[in-house]
mmCIF file with all atom_site columns, C-alpha atoms in Angstrom:
data_model
loop_
_atom_site.group_PDB
_atom_site.id
_atom_site.type_symbol
_atom_site.label_atom_id
_atom_site.label_alt_id
_atom_site.label_comp_id
_atom_site.label_asym_id
_atom_site.label_entity_id
_atom_site.label_seq_id
_atom_site.pdbx_PDB_ins_code
_atom_site.Cartn_x
_atom_site.Cartn_y
_atom_site.Cartn_z
_atom_site.occupancy
_atom_site.B_iso_or_equiv
_atom_site.pdbx_formal_charge
_atom_site.auth_seq_id
_atom_site.auth_comp_id
_atom_site.auth_asym_id
_atom_site.auth_atom_id
_atom_site.pdbx_PDB_model_num
ATOM 1   C CA . MET A 1 1   ? 53.942 0.103  113.136 1.00 44.00 ? 256 MET A CA 1
ATOM 2   C CA . GLY A 1 2   ? 53.840 3.720  113.570 1.00 63.00 ? 257 GLY A CA 1
ATOM 3   C CA . LYS A 1 3   ? 56.946 6.155  112.775 1.00 78.00 ? 258 LYS A CA 1
ATOM 4   C CA . ARG A 1 4   ? 58.790 7.634  115.688 1.00 79.00 ? 259 ARG A CA 1
ATOM 5   C CA . VAL A 1 5   ? 60.738 10.324 115.423 1.00 81.00 ? 260 VAL A CA 1
ATOM 6   C CA . PHE A 1 6   ? 62.431 10.192 119.264 1.00 84.00 ? 261 PHE A CA 1
ATOM 7   C CA . SER A 1 7   ? 63.333 6.701  121.131 1.00 83.00 ? 262 SER A CA 1
ATOM 8   C CA . LYS A 1 8   ? 61.068 8.113  124.059 1.00 85.00 ? 263 LYS A CA 1
ATOM 9   C CA . LYS A 1 9   ? 57.715 9.268  124.141 1.00 88.00 ? 264 LYS A CA 1
ATOM 10  C CA . ILE A 1 10  ? 58.369 12.173 126.743 1.00 90.00 ? 265 ILE A CA 1
ATOM 11  C CA . VAL A 1 11  ? 61.109 13.909 124.685 1.00 87.00 ? 266 VAL A CA 1
ATOM 12  C CA . PHE A 1 12  ? 58.728 13.896 121.507 1.00 88.00 ? 267 PHE A CA 1
ATOM 13  C CA . TYR A 1 13  ? 56.186 15.487 123.733 1.00 90.00 ? 268 TYR A CA 1
ATOM 14  C CA . LEU A 1 14  ? 58.725 17.621 125.262 1.00 89.00 ? 269 LEU A CA 1
ATOM 15  C CA . ALA A 1 15  ? 59.593 19.116 121.549 1.00 88.00 ? 270 ALA A CA 1
ATOM 16  C CA . LEU A 1 16  ? 56.019 19.619 120.932 1.00 91.00 ? 271 LEU A CA 1
ATOM 17  C CA . ILE A 1 17  ? 55.706 21.765 124.039 1.00 91.00 ? 272 ILE A CA 1
ATOM 18  C CA . VAL A 1 18  ? 58.769 23.453 123.314 1.00 89.00 ? 273 VAL A CA 1
ATOM 19  C CA . THR A 1 19  ? 58.240 24.158 119.735 1.00 91.00 ? 274 THR A CA 1
ATOM 20  C CA . ILE A 1 20  ? 54.647 25.412 120.540 1.00 92.00 ? 275 ILE A CA 1
ATOM 21  C CA . PHE A 1 21  ? 56.234 28.078 123.044 1.00 90.00 ? 276 PHE A CA 1
ATOM 22  C CA . LEU A 1 22  ? 58.962 28.852 120.077 1.00 88.00 ? 277 LEU A CA 1
ATOM 23  C CA . ILE A 1 23  ? 55.948 30.061 117.900 1.00 90.00 ? 278 ILE A CA 1
ATOM 24  C CA . PHE A 1 24  ? 54.235 31.937 120.434 1.00 91.00 ? 279 PHE A CA 1
ATOM 25  C CA . PHE A 1 25  ? 57.448 33.574 121.887 1.00 86.00 ? 280 PHE A CA 1
ATOM 26  C CA . SER A 1 26  ? 57.844 34.380 117.966 1.00 86.00 ? 281 SER A CA 1
ATOM 27  C CA . ILE A 1 27  ? 55.158 35.774 117.415 1.00 89.00 ? 282 ILE A CA 1
ATOM 28  C CA . MET A 1 28  ? 54.923 37.685 120.307 1.00 87.00 ? 283 MET A CA 1
ATOM 29  C CA . SER A 1 29  ? 58.445 39.474 118.936 1.00 83.00 ? 284 SER A CA 1
ATOM 30  C CA . PHE A 1 30  ? 56.704 39.936 115.611 1.00 86.00 ? 285 PHE A CA 1
ATOM 31  C CA . LEU A 1 31  ? 53.764 41.955 117.582 1.00 88.00 ? 286 LEU A CA 1
ATOM 32  C CA . SER A 1 32  ? 56.421 43.920 119.502 1.00 84.00 ? 287 SER A CA 1
ATOM 33  C CA . LEU A 1 33  ? 57.873 45.195 116.097 1.00 82.00 ? 288 LEU A CA 1
ATOM 34  C CA . PHE A 1 34  ? 54.908 47.886 116.209 1.00 84.00 ? 289 PHE A CA 1
ATOM 35  C CA . ASP A 1 35  ? 56.547 49.573 118.522 1.00 84.00 ? 290 ASP A CA 1
ATOM 36  C CA . ASP A 1 36  ? 60.117 49.747 117.785 1.00 79.00 ? 291 ASP A CA 1
ATOM 37  C CA . PHE A 1 37  ? 60.658 48.861 114.553 1.00 81.00 ? 292 PHE A CA 1
ATOM 38  C CA . ASN A 1 38  ? 63.961 47.379 113.061 1.00 79.00 ? 293 ASN A CA 1
ATOM 39  C CA . ILE A 1 39  ? 64.725 45.636 109.804 1.00 84.00 ? 294 ILE A CA 1
ATOM 40  C CA . ILE A 1 40  ? 67.099 43.360 110.981 1.00 78.00 ? 295 ILE A CA 1
ATOM 41  C CA . THR A 1 41  ? 64.711 42.325 113.587 1.00 78.00 ? 296 THR A CA 1
ATOM 42  C CA . LEU A 1 42  ? 61.850 41.402 111.178 1.00 84.00 ? 297 LEU A CA 1
ATOM 43  C CA . ILE A 1 43  ? 63.655 39.282 108.955 1.00 86.00 ? 298 ILE A CA 1
ATOM 44  C CA . ILE A 1 44  ? 65.110 37.474 112.569 1.00 83.00 ? 299 ILE A CA 1
ATOM 45  C CA . THR A 1 45  ? 61.355 37.245 113.259 1.00 85.00 ? 300 THR A CA 1
ATOM 46  C CA . ILE A 1 46  ? 59.869 36.261 110.202 1.00 89.00 ? 301 ILE A CA 1
ATOM 47  C CA . PHE A 1 47  ? 62.468 33.388 109.735 1.00 90.00 ? 302 PHE A CA 1
ATOM 48  C CA . SER A 1 48  ? 61.834 32.468 113.065 1.00 89.00 ? 303 SER A CA 1
ATOM 49  C CA . ILE A 1 49  ? 58.261 31.982 112.776 1.00 91.00 ? 304 ILE A CA 1
ATOM 50  C CA . VAL A 1 50  ? 58.560 30.258 109.406 1.00 92.00 ? 305 VAL A CA 1
ATOM 51  C CA . VAL A 1 51  ? 61.488 27.768 110.968 1.00 92.00 ? 306 VAL A CA 1
ATOM 52  C CA . ASN A 1 52  ? 58.787 27.253 113.626 1.00 91.00 ? 307 ASN A CA 1
ATOM 53  C CA . LEU A 1 53  ? 56.117 26.130 111.776 1.00 93.00 ? 308 LEU A CA 1
ATOM 54  C CA . PHE A 1 54  ? 57.691 24.042 109.838 1.00 92.00 ? 309 PHE A CA 1
ATOM 55  C CA . ALA A 1 55  ? 59.149 22.068 113.119 1.00 91.00 ? 310 ALA A CA 1
ATOM 56  C CA . PHE A 1 56  ? 56.054 21.834 114.235 1.00 92.00 ? 311 PHE A CA 1
ATOM 57  C CA . VAL A 1 57  ? 54.251 20.239 111.130 1.00 93.00 ? 312 VAL A CA 1
ATOM 58  C CA . HIS A 1 58  ? 57.273 18.035 110.648 1.00 91.00 ? 313 HIS A CA 1
ATOM 59  C CA . LEU A 1 59  ? 57.379 16.999 114.696 1.00 90.00 ? 314 LEU A CA 1
ATOM 60  C CA . ILE A 1 60  ? 53.019 16.408 114.309 1.00 91.00 ? 315 ILE A CA 1
ATOM 61  C CA . GLU A 1 61  ? 53.486 14.636 110.764 1.00 89.00 ? 316 GLU A CA 1
ATOM 62  C CA . LYS A 1 62  ? 56.938 12.707 111.868 1.00 86.00 ? 317 LYS A CA 1
ATOM 63  C CA . TYR A 1 63  ? 58.811 13.454 109.191 1.00 85.00 ? 318 TYR A CA 1
ATOM 64  C CA . ASN A 1 64  ? 62.545 12.504 109.206 1.00 80.00 ? 319 ASN A CA 1
ATOM 65  C CA . ARG A 1 65  ? 63.968 16.138 109.471 1.00 85.00 ? 320 ARG A CA 1
ATOM 66  C CA . ALA A 1 66  ? 61.883 17.261 112.318 1.00 86.00 ? 321 ALA A CA 1
ATOM 67  C CA . VAL A 1 67  ? 65.092 17.489 114.506 1.00 88.00 ? 322 VAL A CA 1
ATOM 68  C CA . LEU A 1 68  ? 66.526 19.491 112.046 1.00 88.00 ? 323 LEU A CA 1
ATOM 69  C CA . PHE A 1 69  ? 63.944 21.834 112.120 1.00 89.00 ? 324 PHE A CA 1
ATOM 70  C CA . LEU A 1 70  ? 63.847 21.716 115.913 1.00 89.00 ? 325 LEU A CA 1
ATOM 71  C CA . ASN A 1 71  ? 67.804 22.494 116.224 1.00 89.00 ? 326 ASN A CA 1
ATOM 72  C CA . LEU A 1 72  ? 67.933 25.595 113.535 1.00 90.00 ? 327 LEU A CA 1
ATOM 73  C CA . SER A 1 73  ? 64.289 26.941 115.432 1.00 88.00 ? 328 SER A CA 1
ATOM 74  C CA . LEU A 1 74  ? 66.124 26.659 118.924 1.00 86.00 ? 329 LEU A CA 1
ATOM 75  C CA . GLY A 1 75  ? 69.391 28.461 117.828 1.00 84.00 ? 330 GLY A CA 1
ATOM 76  C CA . VAL A 1 76  ? 67.714 30.959 115.926 1.00 84.00 ? 331 VAL A CA 1
ATOM 77  C CA . PHE A 1 77  ? 65.423 32.115 119.165 1.00 81.00 ? 332 PHE A CA 1
ATOM 78  C CA . MET A 1 78  ? 68.565 31.529 120.830 1.00 78.00 ? 333 MET A CA 1
ATOM 79  C CA . LEU A 1 79  ? 69.989 33.930 118.481 1.00 75.00 ? 334 LEU A CA 1
ATOM 80  C CA . ASP A 1 80  ? 66.778 35.995 118.554 1.00 71.00 ? 335 ASP A CA 1
ATOM 81  C CA . SER A 1 81  ? 67.324 36.913 122.042 1.00 68.00 ? 336 SER A CA 1
ATOM 82  C CA . LEU A 1 82  ? 70.673 38.091 121.917 1.00 62.00 ? 337 LEU A CA 1
ATOM 83  C CA . SER A 1 83  ? 71.894 35.669 124.715 1.00 53.00 ? 338 SER A CA 1
ATOM 84  C CA . PHE A 1 84  ? 75.531 35.620 122.809 1.00 57.00 ? 339 PHE A CA 1
ATOM 85  C CA . VAL A 1 85  ? 75.954 39.312 122.423 1.00 60.00 ? 340 VAL A CA 1
ATOM 86  C CA . VAL A 1 86  ? 74.826 40.461 125.980 1.00 61.00 ? 341 VAL A CA 1
ATOM 87  C CA . LEU A 1 87  ? 77.156 37.885 127.727 1.00 60.00 ? 342 LEU A CA 1
ATOM 88  C CA . ALA A 1 88  ? 79.838 38.541 125.444 1.00 64.00 ? 343 ALA A CA 1
ATOM 89  C CA . LEU A 1 89  ? 79.263 42.564 126.310 1.00 65.00 ? 344 LEU A CA 1
ATOM 90  C CA . LYS A 1 90  ? 78.773 41.646 130.063 1.00 64.00 ? 345 LYS A CA 1
ATOM 91  C CA . MET A 1 91  ? 82.376 39.547 130.053 1.00 66.00 ? 346 MET A CA 1
ATOM 92  C CA . SER A 1 92  ? 84.557 41.001 132.758 1.00 65.00 ? 347 SER A CA 1
ATOM 93  C CA . PRO A 1 93  ? 86.595 38.937 135.892 1.00 65.00 ? 348 PRO A CA 1
ATOM 94  C CA . GLY A 1 94  ? 84.133 41.604 138.208 1.00 67.00 ? 349 GLY A CA 1
ATOM 95  C CA . ASN A 1 95  ? 80.663 40.783 136.465 1.00 69.00 ? 350 ASN A CA 1
ATOM 96  C CA . LEU A 1 96  ? 80.708 36.751 136.847 1.00 67.00 ? 351 LEU A CA 1
ATOM 97  C CA . ASN A 1 97  ? 77.966 37.052 139.260 1.00 71.00 ? 352 ASN A CA 1
ATOM 98  C CA . GLU A 1 98  ? 75.698 39.265 137.241 1.00 71.00 ? 353 GLU A CA 1
ATOM 99  C CA . ILE A 1 99  ? 76.312 37.029 134.307 1.00 68.00 ? 354 ILE A CA 1
ATOM 100 C CA . LEU A 1 100 ? 75.516 33.404 135.840 1.00 71.00 ? 355 LEU A CA 1
ATOM 101 C CA . THR A 1 101 ? 72.006 35.622 137.117 1.00 75.00 ? 356 THR A CA 1
ATOM 102 C CA . SER A 1 102 ? 71.184 37.103 133.760 1.00 74.00 ? 357 SER A CA 1
ATOM 103 C CA . PHE A 1 103 ? 67.826 36.060 132.484 1.00 75.00 ? 358 PHE A CA 1
ATOM 104 C CA . HIS A 1 104 ? 69.914 35.789 128.841 1.00 71.00 ? 359 HIS A CA 1
ATOM 105 C CA . PHE A 1 105 ? 72.679 33.123 130.682 1.00 75.00 ? 360 PHE A CA 1
ATOM 106 C CA . LYS A 1 106 ? 69.275 30.602 131.596 1.00 80.00 ? 361 LYS A CA 1
ATOM 107 C CA . ILE A 1 107 ? 67.907 31.397 127.984 1.00 78.00 ? 362 ILE A CA 1
ATOM 108 C CA . LEU A 1 108 ? 71.185 30.097 126.936 1.00 78.00 ? 363 LEU A CA 1
ATOM 109 C CA . VAL A 1 109 ? 71.372 26.967 129.170 1.00 82.00 ? 364 VAL A CA 1
ATOM 110 C CA . PHE A 1 110 ? 67.780 25.502 129.056 1.00 84.00 ? 365 PHE A CA 1
ATOM 111 C CA . GLY A 1 111 ? 68.019 25.844 124.999 1.00 82.00 ? 366 GLY A CA 1
ATOM 112 C CA . THR A 1 112 ? 71.276 24.305 125.195 1.00 84.00 ? 367 THR A CA 1
ATOM 113 C CA . ILE A 1 113 ? 69.532 21.444 127.474 1.00 89.00 ? 368 ILE A CA 1
ATOM 114 C CA . ILE A 1 114 ? 66.795 21.288 125.363 1.00 88.00 ? 369 ILE A CA 1
ATOM 115 C CA . LEU A 1 115 ? 69.471 20.806 122.121 1.00 86.00 ? 370 LEU A CA 1
ATOM 116 C CA . ILE A 1 116 ? 71.162 18.094 124.009 1.00 88.00 ? 371 ILE A CA 1
ATOM 117 C CA . ILE A 1 117 ? 68.201 15.895 125.113 1.00 88.00 ? 372 ILE A CA 1
ATOM 118 C CA . ILE A 1 118 ? 66.241 16.416 121.704 1.00 87.00 ? 373 ILE A CA 1
ATOM 119 C CA . ASN A 1 119 ? 69.801 15.171 119.854 1.00 86.00 ? 374 ASN A CA 1
ATOM 120 C CA . ARG A 1 120 ? 70.354 12.369 122.440 1.00 87.00 ? 375 ARG A CA 1
ATOM 121 C CA . TYR A 1 121 ? 66.974 10.618 122.140 1.00 84.00 ? 376 TYR A CA 1
ATOM 122 C CA . SER A 1 122 ? 66.463 11.477 118.444 1.00 84.00 ? 377 SER A CA 1
ATOM 123 C CA . LEU A 1 123 ? 66.226 8.106  116.058 1.00 79.00 ? 378 LEU A CA 1
ATOM 124 C CA . LYS A 1 124 ? 68.394 7.688  113.213 1.00 71.00 ? 379 LYS A CA 1
ATOM 125 C CA . GLU A 1 125 ? 67.450 7.091  109.765 1.00 61.00 ? 380 GLU A CA 1
ATOM 126 C CA . ASN A 1 126 ? 66.767 3.073  109.825 1.00 52.00 ? 381 ASN A CA 1
ATOM 127 C CA . LYS A 1 127 ? 68.560 1.438  107.172 1.00 52.00 ? 382 LYS A CA 1
ATOM 128 C CA . THR A 1 128 ? 66.956 -2.057 106.949 1.00 50.00 ? 383 THR A CA 1
ATOM 129 C CA . GLU A 1 129 ? 63.866 -0.329 104.934 1.00 53.00 ? 384 GLU A CA 1
ATOM 130 C CA . ILE A 1 130 ? 66.229 0.895  102.416 1.00 57.00 ? 385 ILE A CA 1
ATOM 131 C CA . GLU A 1 131 ? 68.024 -2.784 102.153 1.00 59.00 ? 386 GLU A CA 1
ATOM 132 C CA . ILE A 1 132 ? 64.527 -4.335 101.802 1.00 62.00 ? 387 ILE A CA 1
ATOM 133 C CA . GLU A 1 133 ? 63.459 -1.917 99.137  1.00 64.00 ? 388 GLU A CA 1
ATOM 134 C CA . SER A 1 134 ? 66.700 -3.138 96.997  1.00 64.00 ? 389 SER A CA 1
ATOM 135 C CA . ILE A 1 135 ? 66.003 -6.523 97.320  1.00 68.00 ? 390 ILE A CA 1
ATOM 136 C CA . GLY A 1 136 ? 66.498 -7.668 93.585  1.00 67.00 ? 391 GLY A CA 1
ATOM 137 C CA . THR A 1 137 ? 67.626 -4.886 92.231  1.00 70.00 ? 392 THR A CA 1
ATOM 138 C CA . HIS A 1 138 ? 71.242 -6.471 91.829  1.00 67.00 ? 393 HIS A CA 1
ATOM 139 C CA . ASN A 1 139 ? 72.999 -3.268 92.599  1.00 64.00 ? 394 ASN A CA 1
ATOM 140 C CA . ASP A 1 140 ? 76.861 -4.766 92.699  1.00 57.00 ? 395 ASP A CA 1
#
């Protein structure tokens, strides 16, 4: 029986597609540094590329930490797009329509929905394998 990371196959494919898009956006963000260089953006972008590549490898190999790295990569992407900062700056009673139609708000909502779906259908560690391995060891 093969290893599984998610309980549904469609969620696994969704996670792979999202990881590929995140790697693409991270590389494009790195290439845009040549236009306007900033050391903080460089650090965040390099961290984002590394975490996205770890998430992709862990998903392909179906390791237990795949969901953790995918959560980290989505979180870094949402922070990298500065969704929270832009929305916080626009917060005022008269700008509600502008906030709801903002591209940054859509990124934030899309990332949150994907995080909820991925965490809802992720498989937890299977404790029966550990119990089977510990038979005869007399751990009282």
